[in-house]
Short mmCIF file of C-alpha atoms and ligand atoms in Angstrom, two decimals:
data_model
loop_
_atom_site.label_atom_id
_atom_site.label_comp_id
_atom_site.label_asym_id
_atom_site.label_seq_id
_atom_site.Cartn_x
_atom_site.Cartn_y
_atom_site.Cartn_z
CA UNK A 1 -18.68 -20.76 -5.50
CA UNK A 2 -14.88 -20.06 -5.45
CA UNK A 3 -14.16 -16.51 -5.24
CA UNK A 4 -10.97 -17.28 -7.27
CA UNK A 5 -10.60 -15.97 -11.16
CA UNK A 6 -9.94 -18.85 -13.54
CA UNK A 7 -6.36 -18.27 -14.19
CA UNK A 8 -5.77 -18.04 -10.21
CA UNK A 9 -7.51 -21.89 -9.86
CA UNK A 10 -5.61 -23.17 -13.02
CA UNK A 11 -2.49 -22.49 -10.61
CA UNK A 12 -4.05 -24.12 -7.70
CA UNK A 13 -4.63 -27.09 -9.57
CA UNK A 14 -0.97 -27.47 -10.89
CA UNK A 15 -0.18 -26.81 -7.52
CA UNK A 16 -2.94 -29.84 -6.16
CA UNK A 17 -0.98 -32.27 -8.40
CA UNK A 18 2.35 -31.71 -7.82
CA UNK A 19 1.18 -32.75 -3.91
CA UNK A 20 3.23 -30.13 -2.32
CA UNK A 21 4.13 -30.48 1.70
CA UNK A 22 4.40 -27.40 3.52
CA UNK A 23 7.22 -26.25 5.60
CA UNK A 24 8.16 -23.16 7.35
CA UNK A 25 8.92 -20.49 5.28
CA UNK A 26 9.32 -16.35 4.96
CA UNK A 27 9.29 -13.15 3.19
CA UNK A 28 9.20 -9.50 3.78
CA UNK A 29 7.47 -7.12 1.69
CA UNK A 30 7.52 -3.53 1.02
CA UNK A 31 4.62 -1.02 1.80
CA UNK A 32 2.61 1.49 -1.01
CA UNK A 33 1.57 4.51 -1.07
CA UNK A 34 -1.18 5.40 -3.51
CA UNK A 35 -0.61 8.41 -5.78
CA UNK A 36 -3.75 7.26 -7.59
CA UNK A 37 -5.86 5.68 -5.08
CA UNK A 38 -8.55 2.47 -4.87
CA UNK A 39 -11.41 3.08 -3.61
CA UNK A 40 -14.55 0.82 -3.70
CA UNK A 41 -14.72 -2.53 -4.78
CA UNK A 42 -17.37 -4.48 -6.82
CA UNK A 43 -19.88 -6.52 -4.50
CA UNK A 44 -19.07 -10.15 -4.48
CA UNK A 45 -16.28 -11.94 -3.41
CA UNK A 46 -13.77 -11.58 -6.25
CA UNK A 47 -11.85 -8.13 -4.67
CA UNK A 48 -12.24 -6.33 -7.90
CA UNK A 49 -11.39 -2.78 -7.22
CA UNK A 50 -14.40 -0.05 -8.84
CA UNK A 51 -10.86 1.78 -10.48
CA UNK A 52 -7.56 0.97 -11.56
CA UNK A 53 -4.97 2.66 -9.08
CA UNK A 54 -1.39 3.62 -9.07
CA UNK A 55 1.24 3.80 -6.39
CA UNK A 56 4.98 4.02 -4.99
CA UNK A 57 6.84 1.26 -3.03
CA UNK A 58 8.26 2.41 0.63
CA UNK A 59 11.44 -0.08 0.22
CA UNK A 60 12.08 0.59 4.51
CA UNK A 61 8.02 0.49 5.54
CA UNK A 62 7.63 -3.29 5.49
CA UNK A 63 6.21 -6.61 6.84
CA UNK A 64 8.23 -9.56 7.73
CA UNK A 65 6.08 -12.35 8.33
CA UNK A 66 6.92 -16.27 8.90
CA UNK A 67 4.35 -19.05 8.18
CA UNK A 68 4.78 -22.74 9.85
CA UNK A 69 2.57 -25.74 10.42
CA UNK A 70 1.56 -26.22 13.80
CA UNK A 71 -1.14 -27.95 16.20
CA UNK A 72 -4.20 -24.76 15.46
CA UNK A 73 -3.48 -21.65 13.31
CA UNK A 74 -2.88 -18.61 15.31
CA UNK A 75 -1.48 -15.23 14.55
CA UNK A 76 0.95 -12.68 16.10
CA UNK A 77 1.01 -8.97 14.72
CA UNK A 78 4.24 -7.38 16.15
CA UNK A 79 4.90 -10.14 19.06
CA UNK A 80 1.34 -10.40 20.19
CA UNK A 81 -1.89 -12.74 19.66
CA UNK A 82 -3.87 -10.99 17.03
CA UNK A 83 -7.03 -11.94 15.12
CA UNK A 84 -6.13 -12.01 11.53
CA UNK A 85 -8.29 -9.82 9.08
CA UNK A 86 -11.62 -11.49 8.18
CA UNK A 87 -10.78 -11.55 4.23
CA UNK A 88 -7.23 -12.74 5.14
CA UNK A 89 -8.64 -15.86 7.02
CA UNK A 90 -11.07 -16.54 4.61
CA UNK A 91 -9.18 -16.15 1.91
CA UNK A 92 -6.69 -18.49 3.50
CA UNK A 93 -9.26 -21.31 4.24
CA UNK A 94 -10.44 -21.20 0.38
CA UNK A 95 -6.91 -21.34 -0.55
CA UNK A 96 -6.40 -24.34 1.39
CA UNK A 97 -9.72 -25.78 0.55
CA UNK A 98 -8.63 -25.95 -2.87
CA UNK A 99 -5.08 -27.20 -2.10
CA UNK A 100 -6.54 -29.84 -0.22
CA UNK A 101 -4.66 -29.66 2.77
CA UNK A 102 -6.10 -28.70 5.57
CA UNK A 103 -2.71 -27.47 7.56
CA UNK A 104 -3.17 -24.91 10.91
CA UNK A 105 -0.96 -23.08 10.46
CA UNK A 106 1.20 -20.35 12.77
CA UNK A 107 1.41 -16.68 11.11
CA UNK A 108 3.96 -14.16 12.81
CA UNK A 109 4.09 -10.55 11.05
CA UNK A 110 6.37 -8.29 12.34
CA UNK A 111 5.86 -4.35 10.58
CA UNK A 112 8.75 -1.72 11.26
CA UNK A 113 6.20 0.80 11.38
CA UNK A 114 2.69 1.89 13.35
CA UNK A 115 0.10 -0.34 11.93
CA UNK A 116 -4.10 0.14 10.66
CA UNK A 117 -3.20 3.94 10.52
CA UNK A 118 -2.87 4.77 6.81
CA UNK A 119 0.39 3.34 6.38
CA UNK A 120 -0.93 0.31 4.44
CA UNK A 121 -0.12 -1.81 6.78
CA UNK A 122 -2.25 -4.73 4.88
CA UNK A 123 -0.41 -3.74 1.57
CA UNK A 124 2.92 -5.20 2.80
CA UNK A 125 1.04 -7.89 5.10
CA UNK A 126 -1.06 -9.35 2.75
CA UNK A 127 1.88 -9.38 0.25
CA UNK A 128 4.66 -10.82 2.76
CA UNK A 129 1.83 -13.53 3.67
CA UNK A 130 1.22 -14.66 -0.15
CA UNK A 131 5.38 -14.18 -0.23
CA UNK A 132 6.07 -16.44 2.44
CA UNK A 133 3.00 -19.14 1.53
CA UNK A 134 5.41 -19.59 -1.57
CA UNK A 135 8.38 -19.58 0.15
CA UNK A 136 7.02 -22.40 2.47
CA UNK A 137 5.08 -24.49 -0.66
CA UNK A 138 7.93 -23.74 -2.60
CA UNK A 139 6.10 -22.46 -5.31
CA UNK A 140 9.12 -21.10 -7.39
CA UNK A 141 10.68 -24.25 -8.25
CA UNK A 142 7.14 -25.68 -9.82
CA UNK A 143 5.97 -22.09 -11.58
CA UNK A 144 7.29 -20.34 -14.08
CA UNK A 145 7.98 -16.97 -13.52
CA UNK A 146 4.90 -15.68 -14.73
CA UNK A 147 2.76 -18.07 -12.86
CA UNK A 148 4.93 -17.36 -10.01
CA UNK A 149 4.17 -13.37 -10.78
CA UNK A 150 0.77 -14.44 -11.10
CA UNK A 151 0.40 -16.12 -7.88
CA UNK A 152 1.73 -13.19 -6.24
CA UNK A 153 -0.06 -10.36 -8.05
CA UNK A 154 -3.81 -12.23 -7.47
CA UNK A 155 -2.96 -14.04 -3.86
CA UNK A 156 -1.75 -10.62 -2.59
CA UNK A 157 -4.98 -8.91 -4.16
CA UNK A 158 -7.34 -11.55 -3.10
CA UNK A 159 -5.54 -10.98 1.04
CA UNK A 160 -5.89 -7.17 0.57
CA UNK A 161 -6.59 -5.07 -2.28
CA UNK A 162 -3.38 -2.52 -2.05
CA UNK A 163 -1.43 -5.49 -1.36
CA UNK A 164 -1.19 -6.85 -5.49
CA UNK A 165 0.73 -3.46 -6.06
CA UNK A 166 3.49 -4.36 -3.25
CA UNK A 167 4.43 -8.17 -4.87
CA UNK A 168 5.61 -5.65 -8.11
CA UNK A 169 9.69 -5.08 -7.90
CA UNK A 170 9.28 -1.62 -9.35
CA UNK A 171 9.31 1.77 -7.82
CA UNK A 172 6.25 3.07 -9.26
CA UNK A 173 2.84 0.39 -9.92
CA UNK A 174 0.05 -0.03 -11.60
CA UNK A 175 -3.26 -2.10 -10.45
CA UNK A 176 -5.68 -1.98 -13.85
CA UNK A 177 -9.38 -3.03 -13.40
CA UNK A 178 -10.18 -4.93 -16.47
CA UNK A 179 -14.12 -4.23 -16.20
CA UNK A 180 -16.36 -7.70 -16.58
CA UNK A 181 -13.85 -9.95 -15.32
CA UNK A 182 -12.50 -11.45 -11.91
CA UNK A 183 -9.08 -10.87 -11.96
CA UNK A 184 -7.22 -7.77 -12.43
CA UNK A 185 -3.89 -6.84 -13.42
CA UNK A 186 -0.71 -5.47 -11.71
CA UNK A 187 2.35 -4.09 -13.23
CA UNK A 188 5.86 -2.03 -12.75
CA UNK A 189 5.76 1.42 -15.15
CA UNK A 190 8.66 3.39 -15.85
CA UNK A 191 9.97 6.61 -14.32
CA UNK A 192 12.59 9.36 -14.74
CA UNK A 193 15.99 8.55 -13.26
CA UNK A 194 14.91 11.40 -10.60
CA UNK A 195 11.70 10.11 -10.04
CA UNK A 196 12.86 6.35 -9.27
CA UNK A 197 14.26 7.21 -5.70
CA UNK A 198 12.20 9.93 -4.53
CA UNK A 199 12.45 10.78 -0.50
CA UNK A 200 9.34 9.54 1.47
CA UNK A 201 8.44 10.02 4.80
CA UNK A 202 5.22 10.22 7.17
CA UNK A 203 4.08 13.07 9.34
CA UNK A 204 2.96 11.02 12.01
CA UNK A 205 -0.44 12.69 13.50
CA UNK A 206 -1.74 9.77 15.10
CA UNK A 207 0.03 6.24 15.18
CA UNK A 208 -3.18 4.27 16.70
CA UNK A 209 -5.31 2.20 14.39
CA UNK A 210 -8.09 3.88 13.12
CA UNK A 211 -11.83 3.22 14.44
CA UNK A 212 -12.90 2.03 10.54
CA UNK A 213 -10.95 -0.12 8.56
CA UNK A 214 -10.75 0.52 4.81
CA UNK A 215 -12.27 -2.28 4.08
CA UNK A 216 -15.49 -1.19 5.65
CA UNK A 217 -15.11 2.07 4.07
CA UNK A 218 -14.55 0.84 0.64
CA UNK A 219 -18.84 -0.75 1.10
CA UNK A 220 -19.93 2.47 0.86
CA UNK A 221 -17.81 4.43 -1.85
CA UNK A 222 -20.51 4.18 -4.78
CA UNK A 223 -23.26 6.10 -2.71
CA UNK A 224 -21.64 9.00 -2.43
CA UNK A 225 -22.74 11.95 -5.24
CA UNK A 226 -19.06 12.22 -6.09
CA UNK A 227 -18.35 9.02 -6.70
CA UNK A 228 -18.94 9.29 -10.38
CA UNK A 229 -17.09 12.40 -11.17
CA UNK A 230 -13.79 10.90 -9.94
CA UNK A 231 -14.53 7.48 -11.26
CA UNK A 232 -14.91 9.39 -14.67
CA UNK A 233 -11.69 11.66 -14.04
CA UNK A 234 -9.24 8.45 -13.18
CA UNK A 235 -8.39 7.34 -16.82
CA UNK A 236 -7.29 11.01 -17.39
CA UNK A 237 -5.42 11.06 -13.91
CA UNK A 238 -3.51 8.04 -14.71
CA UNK A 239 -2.62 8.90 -18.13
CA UNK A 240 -1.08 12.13 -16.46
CA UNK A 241 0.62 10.88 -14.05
CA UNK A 242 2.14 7.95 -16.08
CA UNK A 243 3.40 11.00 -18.65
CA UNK A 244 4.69 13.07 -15.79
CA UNK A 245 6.70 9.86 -13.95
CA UNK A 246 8.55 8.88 -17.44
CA UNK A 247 8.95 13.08 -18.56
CA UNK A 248 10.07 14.06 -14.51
CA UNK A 249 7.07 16.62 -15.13
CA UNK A 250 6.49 18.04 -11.29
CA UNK A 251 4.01 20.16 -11.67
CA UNK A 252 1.71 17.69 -13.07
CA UNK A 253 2.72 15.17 -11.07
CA UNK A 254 1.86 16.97 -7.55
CA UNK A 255 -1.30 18.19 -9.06
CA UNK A 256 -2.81 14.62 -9.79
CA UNK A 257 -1.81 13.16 -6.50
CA UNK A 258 -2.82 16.18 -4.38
CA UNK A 259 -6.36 16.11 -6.42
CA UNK A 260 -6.77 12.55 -6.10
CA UNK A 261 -6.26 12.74 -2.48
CA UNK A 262 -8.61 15.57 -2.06
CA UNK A 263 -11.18 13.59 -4.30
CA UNK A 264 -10.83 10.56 -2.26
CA UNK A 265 -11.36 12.07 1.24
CA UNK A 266 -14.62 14.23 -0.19
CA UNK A 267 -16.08 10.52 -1.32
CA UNK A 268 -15.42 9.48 2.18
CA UNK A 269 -16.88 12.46 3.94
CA UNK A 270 -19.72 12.51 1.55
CA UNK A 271 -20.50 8.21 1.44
CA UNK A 272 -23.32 6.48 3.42
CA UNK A 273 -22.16 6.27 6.53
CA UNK A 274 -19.83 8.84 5.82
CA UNK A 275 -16.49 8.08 7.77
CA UNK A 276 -13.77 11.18 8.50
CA UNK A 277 -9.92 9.51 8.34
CA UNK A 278 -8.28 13.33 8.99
CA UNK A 279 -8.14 14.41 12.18
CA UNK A 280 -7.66 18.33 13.57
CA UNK A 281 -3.91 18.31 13.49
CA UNK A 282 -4.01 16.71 9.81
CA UNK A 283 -5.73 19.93 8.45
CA UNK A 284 -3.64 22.01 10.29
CA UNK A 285 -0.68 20.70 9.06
CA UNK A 286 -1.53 20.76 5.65
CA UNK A 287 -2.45 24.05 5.20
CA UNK A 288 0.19 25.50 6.87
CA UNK A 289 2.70 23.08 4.57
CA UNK A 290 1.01 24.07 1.42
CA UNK A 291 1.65 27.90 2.20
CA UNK A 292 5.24 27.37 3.41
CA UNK A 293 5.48 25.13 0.23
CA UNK A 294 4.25 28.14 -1.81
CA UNK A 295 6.54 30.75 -0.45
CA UNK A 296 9.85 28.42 -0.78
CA UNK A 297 8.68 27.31 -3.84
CA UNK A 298 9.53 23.23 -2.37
CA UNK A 299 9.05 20.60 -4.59
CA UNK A 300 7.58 18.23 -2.26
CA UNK A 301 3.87 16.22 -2.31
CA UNK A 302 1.38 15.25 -0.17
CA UNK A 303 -1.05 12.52 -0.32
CA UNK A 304 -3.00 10.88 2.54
CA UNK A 305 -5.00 7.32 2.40
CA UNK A 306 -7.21 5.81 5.51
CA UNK A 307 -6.06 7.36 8.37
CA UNK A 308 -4.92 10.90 9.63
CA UNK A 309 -1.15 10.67 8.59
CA UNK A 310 0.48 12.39 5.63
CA UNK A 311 2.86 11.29 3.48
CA UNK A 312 5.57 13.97 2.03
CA UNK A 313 7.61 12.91 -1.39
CA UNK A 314 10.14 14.91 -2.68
CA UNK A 315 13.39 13.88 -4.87
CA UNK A 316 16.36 13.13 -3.12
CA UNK A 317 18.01 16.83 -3.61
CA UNK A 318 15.28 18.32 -2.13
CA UNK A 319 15.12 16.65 1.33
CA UNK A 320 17.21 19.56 3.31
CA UNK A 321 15.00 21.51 2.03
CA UNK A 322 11.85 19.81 3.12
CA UNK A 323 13.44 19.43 6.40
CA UNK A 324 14.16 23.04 6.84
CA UNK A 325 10.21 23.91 5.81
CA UNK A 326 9.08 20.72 8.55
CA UNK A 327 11.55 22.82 11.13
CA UNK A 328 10.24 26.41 10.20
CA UNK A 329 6.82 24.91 10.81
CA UNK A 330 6.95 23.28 14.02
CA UNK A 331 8.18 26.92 15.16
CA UNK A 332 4.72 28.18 13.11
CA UNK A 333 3.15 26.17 14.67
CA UNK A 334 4.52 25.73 18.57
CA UNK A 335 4.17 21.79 18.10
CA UNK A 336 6.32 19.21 17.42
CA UNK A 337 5.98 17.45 14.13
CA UNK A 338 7.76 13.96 14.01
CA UNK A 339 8.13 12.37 10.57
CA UNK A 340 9.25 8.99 10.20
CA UNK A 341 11.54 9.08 6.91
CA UNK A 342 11.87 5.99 4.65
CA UNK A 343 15.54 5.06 4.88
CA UNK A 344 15.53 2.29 2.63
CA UNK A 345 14.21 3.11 -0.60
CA UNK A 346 16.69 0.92 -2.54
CA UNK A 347 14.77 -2.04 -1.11
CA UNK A 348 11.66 -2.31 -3.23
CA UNK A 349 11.69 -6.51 -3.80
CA UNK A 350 9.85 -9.00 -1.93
CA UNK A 351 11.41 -11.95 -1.13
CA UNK A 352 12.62 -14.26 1.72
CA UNK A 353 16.07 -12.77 1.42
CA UNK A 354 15.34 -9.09 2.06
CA UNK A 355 14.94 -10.13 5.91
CA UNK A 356 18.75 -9.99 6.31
CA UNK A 357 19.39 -8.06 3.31
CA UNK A 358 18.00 -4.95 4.85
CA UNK A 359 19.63 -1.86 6.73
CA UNK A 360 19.13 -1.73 10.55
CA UNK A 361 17.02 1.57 10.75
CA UNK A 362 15.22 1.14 7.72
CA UNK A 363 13.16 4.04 8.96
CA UNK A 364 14.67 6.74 10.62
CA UNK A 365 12.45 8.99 13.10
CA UNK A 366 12.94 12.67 12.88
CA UNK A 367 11.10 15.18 15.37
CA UNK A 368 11.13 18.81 14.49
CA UNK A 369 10.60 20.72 17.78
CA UNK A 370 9.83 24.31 18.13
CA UNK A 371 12.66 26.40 18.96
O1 PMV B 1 -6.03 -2.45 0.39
P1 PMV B 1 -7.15 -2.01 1.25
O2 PMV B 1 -8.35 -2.84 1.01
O3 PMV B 1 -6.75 -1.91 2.68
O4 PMV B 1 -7.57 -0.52 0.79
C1 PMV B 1 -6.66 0.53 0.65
C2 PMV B 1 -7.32 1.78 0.22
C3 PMV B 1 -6.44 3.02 0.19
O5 PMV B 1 -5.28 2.81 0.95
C4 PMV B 1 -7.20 4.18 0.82
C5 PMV B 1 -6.08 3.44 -1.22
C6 PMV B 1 -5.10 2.57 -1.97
O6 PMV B 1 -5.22 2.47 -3.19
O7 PMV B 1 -4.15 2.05 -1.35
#
């Protein structure tokens, strides 16, 4: 049985008839970060998130991957043989299946950032894949633009959850769960004009991959006892947030995201087999940046997903500030905190074109050292 939703086959089959060859094509994609996070997905094989999620595109955190025909498929993550993710492969063999073509094919993603470390590294992978699978079937002269969209939102989703809310062209993104059916639905929302650019960067803790993927962490979400408290809380969350993006309402906004993130990583701790993503120095960190937050009264958030690194947002007039707090604390501290800065948050599309399009340091590292 196809794991495909109907609207995602009646594609494929335009796509059968029209008898399309494949040639090399491209596309890089942007990165998200979660404010409103996914966690847990129905069983099955239809990658239907247990909640609807919401998050912002990191324009300079991105994939650029290239897709040709060759002699046998192989993959290379960041110059290097790599095995490609076990619901990426066999999502790419159904795909095919149904196409029927039956093409090896060569895969080379290239990330300008640390990859598997809570990053999202699959977001903008999964979504430059489906992105450059279009490019090389060239899918946009056949669909229209919503069965283009469409292609992108549910291939992307179908590669890697997170991935559906990277294909979106929109700072800020929603991925709804539309409960008893196999597709879901992904879509830009509106934000204040202060709220469209804000600053991003990532206190890098640790920049290896982590020991559990998410999507072995996702099997267990439901088991743990506070599962249902945040699964009942999310409507409510999202509504907030969605009110505080469009009214540039800070307060509310750092209070969802912070509470979501705490929510999340107490369903992790607290799931069968319970799996820890923060390490010593994450802890550390935050609570000394949530008391030097306090005192300078910063506008800046934190949120973290599966791994040990923490992402910092703050609007664009704010940055000096956040720098001076990351400075004062590495002094605090006696460490050095390093904090790789998104330096292209203009580029939010996905596309073949961004390759060139985009600036040469699209993330700019930034160590704070003790002084
Ligand atoms: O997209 P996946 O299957 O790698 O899962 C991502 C899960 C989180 O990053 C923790 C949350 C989210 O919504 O992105």
């Amino acid at each position: 049985m196809t794991s495909f939703s109907p609207s995602f086959c009646r594609l494929l089959e335009k796509a059968k008839k029209a008898s399309l060859s494949l040639a090399p094509g491209c596309c890089s994609a942007p990165s998200n970060i979660a404010l409103i996070k996914y966690w847990g997905k129905e069983s099955g094989n239809h990658q239907i998130p247990l909640n609807s999620s919401l998050s912002f595109t990191l324009g300079g955190f991105r994939s650029h991957t290239t897709v040709r025909p060759e002699d046998s498929s192989r993959f290379f993550l960041n110059g290097a043989p790599a095995q490609l993710p076990a619901r990426m492969q066999a999502t790419l063999d159904e795909l095919f299946r149904y196409l029927g073509q039956q093409t090896p094919l060569r895969i080379e993603s290239v990330n300008t950032f640390p990859t598997a470390c809570g990053i999202a590294s699959s977001a903008s992978g999964g979504a430059a894949l489906i992105g450059a699978l279009s490019d090389a079937l060239h899918l946009s002269d056949l669909f229209s633009e919503g069965e283009h969209t469409l292609w992108l939102t549910e291939g992307a989703r179908l590669l890697s959850g997170s991935a559906t809310r990277s294909v979106v062209s929109s700072a800020f993104v929603v991925w709804e769960r539309l409960p008893g059916r196999q597709e879901t639905q992904t879509y830009a929302i509106k934000a204040h004009e202060e709220f469209q650019r804000l600053a991003h960067g990532v206190v890098m803790i640790d920049p290896r991959p982590k020991a559990i993927s998410s999507s072995q962490g996702h099997q267990g979400a439901a088991t743990s006892p506070f599962f249902s408290l945040r699964d009942a809380a999310i409507p409510f969350l999202l509504e907030n947030v969605q009110k505080a993006l469009l009214g540039g309402d800070w307060p509310t906004l750092m209070m969802c995201t912070e509470h979501d993130a705490f929510a999340l990583h107490a369903i992790m701790q607290t799931m069968q087999p319970p799996v820890c993503y923060l390490s010593k120095m994450t802890t550390i960190f935050l609570a000394a940046f949530i008391t030097k937050r306090h005192q300078h009264r910063l506008r800046a958030l934190w949120t973290i997903d599966a791994g040990p690194n923490i992402h910092l947002l703050c609007p664009q007039q704010d940055v000096q500030a956040l720098k001076d707090i990351l400075q004062m604390m590495a002094c605090d501290l006696r460490t050095s905190i390093t904090v790789f800065f998104n330096n292209a948050s203009d580029f939010i599309a996905i596309g073949a074109d961004r390759v060139a399009a985009l600036p040469d340091t699209p993330i700019q590292h930034i160590t704070f050292t003790p002084t």
